[in-house]
Backbone as numpy.savetxt, mean C-alpha at the origin, in Angstrom:
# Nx Ny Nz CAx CAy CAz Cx Cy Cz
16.39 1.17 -2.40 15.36 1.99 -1.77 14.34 2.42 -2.82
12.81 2.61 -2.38 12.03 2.65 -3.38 11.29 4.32 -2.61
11.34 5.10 -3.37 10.93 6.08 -3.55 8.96 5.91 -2.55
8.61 4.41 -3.34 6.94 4.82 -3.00 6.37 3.19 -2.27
6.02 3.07 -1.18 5.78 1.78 -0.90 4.03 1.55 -1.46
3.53 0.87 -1.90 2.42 0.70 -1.80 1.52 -0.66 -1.04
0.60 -0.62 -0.43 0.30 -1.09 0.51 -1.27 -1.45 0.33
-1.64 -2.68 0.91 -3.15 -2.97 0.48 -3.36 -4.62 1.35
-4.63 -5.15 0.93 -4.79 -6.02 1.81 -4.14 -7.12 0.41
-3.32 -8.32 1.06 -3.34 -9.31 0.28 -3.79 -10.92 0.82
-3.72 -11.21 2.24 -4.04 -11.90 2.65 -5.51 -12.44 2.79
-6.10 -10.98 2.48 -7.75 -11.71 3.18 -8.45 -10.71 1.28
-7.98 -10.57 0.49 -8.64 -10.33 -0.80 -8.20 -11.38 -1.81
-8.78 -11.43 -2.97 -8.74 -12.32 -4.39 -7.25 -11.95 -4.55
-6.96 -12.69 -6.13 -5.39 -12.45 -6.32 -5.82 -11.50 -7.40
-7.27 -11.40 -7.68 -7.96 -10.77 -9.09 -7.46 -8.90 -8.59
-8.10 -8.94 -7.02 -7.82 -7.46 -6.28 -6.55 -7.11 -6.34
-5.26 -8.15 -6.58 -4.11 -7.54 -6.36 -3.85 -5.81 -7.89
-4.10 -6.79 -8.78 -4.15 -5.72 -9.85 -4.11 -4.24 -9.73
-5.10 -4.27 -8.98 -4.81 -2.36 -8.31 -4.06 -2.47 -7.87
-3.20 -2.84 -7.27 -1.92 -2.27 -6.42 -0.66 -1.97 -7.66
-0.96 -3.71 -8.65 0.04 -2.96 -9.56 -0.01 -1.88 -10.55
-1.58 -1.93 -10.74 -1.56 -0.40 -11.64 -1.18 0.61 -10.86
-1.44 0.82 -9.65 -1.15 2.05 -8.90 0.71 2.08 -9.15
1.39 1.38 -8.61 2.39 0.84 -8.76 3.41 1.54 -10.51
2.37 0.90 -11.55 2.42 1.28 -13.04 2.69 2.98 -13.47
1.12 3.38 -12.60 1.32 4.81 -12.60 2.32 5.58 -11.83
2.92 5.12 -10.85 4.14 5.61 -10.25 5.55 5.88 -10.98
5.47 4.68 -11.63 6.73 4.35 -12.27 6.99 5.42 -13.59
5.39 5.52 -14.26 5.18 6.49 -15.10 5.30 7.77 -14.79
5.15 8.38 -13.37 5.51 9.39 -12.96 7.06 9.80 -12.43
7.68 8.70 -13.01 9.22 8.71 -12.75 10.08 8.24 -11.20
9.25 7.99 -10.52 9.39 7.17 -9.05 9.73 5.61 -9.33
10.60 5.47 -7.87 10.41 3.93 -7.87 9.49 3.25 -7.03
9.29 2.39 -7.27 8.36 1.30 -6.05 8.30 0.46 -5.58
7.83 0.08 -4.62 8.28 -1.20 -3.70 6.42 -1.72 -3.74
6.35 -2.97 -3.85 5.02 -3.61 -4.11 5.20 -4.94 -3.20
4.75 -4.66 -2.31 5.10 -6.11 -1.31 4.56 -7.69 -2.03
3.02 -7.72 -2.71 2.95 -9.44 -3.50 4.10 -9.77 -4.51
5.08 -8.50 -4.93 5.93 -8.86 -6.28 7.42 -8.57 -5.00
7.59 -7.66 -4.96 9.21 -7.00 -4.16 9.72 -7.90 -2.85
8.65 -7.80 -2.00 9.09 -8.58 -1.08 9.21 -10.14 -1.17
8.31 -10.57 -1.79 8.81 -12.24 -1.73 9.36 -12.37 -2.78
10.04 -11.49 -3.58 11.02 -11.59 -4.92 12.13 -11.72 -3.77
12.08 -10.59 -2.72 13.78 -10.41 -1.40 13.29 -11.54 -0.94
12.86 -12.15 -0.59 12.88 -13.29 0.36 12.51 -15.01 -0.34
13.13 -14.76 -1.72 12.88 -16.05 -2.49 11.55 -16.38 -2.24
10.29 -15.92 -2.19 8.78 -16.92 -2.27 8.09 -16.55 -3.24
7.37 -17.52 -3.46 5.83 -17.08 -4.84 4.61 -16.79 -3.53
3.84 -16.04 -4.49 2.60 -15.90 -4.44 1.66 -16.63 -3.47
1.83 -17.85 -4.19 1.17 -18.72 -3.43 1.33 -18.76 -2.24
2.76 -18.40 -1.32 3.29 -18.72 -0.04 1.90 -17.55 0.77
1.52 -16.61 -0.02 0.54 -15.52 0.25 -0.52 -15.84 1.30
-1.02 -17.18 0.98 -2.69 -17.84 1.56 -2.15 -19.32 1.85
-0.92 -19.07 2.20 -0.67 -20.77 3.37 -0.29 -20.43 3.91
-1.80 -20.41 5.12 -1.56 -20.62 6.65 -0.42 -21.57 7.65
-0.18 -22.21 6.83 0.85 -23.04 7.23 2.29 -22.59 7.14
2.33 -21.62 6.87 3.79 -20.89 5.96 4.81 -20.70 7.72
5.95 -21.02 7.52 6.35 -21.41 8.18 6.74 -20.10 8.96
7.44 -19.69 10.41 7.29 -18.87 11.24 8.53 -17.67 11.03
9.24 -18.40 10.57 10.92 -17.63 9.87 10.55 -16.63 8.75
9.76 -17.74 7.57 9.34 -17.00 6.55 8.89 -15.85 6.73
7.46 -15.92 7.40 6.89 -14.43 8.04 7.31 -13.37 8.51
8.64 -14.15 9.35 9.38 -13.16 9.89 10.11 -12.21 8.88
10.30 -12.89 7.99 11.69 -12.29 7.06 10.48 -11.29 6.37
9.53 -11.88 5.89 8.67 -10.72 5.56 8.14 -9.51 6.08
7.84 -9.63 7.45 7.49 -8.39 8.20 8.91 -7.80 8.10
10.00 -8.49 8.28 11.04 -7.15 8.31 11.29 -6.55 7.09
11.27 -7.46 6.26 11.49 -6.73 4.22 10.61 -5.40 4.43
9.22 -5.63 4.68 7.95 -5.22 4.55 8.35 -3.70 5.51
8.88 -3.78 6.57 8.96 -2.61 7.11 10.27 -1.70 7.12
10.98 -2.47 6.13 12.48 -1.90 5.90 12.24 -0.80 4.70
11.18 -1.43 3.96 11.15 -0.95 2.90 10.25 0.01 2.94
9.44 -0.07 4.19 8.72 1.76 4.46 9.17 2.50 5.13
10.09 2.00 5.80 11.17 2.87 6.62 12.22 4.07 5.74
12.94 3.29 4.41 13.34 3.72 3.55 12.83 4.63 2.78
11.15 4.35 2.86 10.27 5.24 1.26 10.07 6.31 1.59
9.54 7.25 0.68 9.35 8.39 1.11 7.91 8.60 1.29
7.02 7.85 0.39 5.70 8.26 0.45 4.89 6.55 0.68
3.75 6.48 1.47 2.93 5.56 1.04 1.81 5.75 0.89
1.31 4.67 -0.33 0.18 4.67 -1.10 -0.52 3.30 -0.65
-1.87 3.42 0.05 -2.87 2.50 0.53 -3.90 2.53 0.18
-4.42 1.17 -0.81 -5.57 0.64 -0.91 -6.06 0.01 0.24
-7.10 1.05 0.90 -7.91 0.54 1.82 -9.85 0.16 1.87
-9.96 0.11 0.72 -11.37 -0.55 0.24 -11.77 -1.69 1.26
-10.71 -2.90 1.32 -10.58 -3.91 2.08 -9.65 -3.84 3.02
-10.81 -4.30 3.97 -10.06 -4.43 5.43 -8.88 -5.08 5.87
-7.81 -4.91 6.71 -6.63 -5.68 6.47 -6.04 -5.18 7.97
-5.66 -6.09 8.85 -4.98 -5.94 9.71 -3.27 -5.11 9.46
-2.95 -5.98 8.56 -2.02 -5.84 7.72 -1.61 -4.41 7.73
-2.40 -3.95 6.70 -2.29 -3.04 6.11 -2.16 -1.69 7.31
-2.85 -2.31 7.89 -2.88 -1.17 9.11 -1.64 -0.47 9.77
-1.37 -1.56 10.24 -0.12 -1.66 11.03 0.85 -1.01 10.32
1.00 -1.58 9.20 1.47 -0.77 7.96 1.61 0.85 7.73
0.22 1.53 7.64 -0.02 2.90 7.57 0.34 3.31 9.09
-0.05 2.49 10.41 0.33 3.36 11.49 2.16 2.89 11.66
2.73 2.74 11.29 4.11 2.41 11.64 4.53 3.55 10.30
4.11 3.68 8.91 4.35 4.86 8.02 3.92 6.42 8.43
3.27 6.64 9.79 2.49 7.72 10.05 3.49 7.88 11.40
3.94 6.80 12.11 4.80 7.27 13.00 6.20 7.68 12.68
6.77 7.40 11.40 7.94 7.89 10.79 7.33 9.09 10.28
6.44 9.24 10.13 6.09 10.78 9.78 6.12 10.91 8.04
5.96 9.51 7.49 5.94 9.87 5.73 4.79 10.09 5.43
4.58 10.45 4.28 3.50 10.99 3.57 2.99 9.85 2.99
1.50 10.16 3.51 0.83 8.71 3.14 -0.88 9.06 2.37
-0.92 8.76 1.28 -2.27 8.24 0.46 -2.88 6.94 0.69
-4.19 7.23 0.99 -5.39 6.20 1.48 -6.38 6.18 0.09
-6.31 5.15 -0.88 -7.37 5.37 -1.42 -8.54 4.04 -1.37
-9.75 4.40 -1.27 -10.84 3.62 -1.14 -12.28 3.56 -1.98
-12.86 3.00 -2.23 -13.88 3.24 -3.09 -15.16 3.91 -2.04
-15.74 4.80 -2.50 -16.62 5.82 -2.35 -17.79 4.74 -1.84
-18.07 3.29 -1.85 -19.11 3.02 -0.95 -18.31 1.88 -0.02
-16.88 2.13 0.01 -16.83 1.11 1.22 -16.47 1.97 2.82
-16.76 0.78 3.85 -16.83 0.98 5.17 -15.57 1.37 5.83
-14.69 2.66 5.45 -13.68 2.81 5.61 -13.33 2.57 7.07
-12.75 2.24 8.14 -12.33 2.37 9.41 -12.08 4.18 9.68
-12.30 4.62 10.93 -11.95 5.50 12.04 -10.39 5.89 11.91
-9.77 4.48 12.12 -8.70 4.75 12.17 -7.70 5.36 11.04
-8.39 5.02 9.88 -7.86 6.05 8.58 -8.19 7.38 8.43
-10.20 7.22 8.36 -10.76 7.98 8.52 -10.53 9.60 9.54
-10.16 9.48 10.71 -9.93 10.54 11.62 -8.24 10.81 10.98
-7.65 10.24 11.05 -6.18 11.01 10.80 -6.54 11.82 9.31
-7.22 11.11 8.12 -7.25 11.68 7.00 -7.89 13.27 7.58
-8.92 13.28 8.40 -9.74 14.47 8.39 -8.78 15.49 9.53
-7.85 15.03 10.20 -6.41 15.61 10.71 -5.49 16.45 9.60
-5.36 15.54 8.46 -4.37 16.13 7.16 -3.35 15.42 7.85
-3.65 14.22 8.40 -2.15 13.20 8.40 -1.82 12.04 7.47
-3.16 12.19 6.74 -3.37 11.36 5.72 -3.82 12.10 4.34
-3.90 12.05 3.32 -4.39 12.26 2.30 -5.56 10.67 1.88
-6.68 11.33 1.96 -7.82 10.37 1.17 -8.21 10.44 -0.07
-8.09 9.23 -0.86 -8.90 9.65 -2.10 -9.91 8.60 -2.10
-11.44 9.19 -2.25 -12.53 8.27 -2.26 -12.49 8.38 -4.15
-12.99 7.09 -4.43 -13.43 6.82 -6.01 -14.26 5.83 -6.38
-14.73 6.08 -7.27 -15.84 5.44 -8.20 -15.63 3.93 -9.09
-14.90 4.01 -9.41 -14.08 3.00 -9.98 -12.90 2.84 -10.29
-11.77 1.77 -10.54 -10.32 1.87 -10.46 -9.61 2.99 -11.70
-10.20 3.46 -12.43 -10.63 4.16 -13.66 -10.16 5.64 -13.04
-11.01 5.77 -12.47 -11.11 7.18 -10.99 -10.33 6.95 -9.97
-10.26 6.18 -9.61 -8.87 5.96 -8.73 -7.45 6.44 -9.14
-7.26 5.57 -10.62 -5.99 5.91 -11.24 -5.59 7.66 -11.61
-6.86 7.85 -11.66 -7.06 9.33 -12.48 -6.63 10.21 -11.17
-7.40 10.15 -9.87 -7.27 11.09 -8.59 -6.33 10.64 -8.18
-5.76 9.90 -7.98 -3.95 9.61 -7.79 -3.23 10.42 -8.68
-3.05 9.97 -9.93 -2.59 10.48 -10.76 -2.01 12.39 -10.86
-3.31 12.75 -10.35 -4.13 14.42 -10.34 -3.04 14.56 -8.88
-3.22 13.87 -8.16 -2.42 14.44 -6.43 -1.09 14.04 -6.36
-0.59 13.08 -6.97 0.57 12.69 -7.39 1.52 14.30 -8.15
1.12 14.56 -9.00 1.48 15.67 -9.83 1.58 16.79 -9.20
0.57 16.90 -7.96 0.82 17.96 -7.53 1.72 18.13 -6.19
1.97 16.88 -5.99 2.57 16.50 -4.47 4.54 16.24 -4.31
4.92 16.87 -3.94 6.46 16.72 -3.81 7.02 15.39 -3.03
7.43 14.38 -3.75 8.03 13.54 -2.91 9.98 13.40 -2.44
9.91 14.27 -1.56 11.50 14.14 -1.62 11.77 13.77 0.20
């Protein structure tokens, strides 16, 4: 069980974008938490590389075994952390299936992207925590800052 799931688009971004997830990920670990990182954790549980990531062709079992890793392992966490800069079906489903267990969930996005409603209104609820930022620099830093102050048990 991992203490912190983190969550982001991987299907429809670069493999360059994954990086934030693992620094976010980095800084967790540094804050003494564990973490669950679905491009590294989950297809580490389900024997696949990376690559299996962006083939459409990937077979129907596979997927399967992933959506369940993928939601076992936010079922388990206590908190989730979402890069939502980029849009992601994914990811969604993700934060609303972490919001119906009722965990504590961080949205962070960069300060000029087109965030969705659907993050957007729950954050301005306080069912979400938002952090808008400037660069991944500021990102790491306002995580970092709410992290410290935030109880995950």
């Amino acid at each position: 069980m991992s203490d912190v799931f983190v969550a982001g688009s991987l299907r429809h971004a670069p493999r360059e974008w994954w990086k934030i997830y693992e620094n976010i990920a980095k800084l967790v670990k540094e804050l003494g938490y564990t973490v669950h990182v679905p491009h590294i954790d989950t297809l580490n549980e389900i024997n696949r590389g990376e690559e299996d990531l962006h083939n459409p062709d990937l077979d129907i079992e596979i997927r399967t075994k992933a959506y369940q890793a993928n939601f076992e392992a936010i079922r388990k966490a206590k908190l989730m952390i979402a890069e939502v800069t980029r849009p992601s079906t994914g990811t969604g489903v993700e934060i609303q299936f972490a919001m119906q267990l009722k965990k504590k969930i961080i949205c962070l996005a960069n300060k000029d992207a087109d965030v969705t409603s659907m993050i957007l209104g729950p954050a301005n609820l306080g069912m979400i925590e938002m952090i808008r930022y400037n660069d991944e620099e500021d990102a790491l830093a306002k995580l970092r800052e709410l992290l410290s102050n935030l109880s995950i048990s």
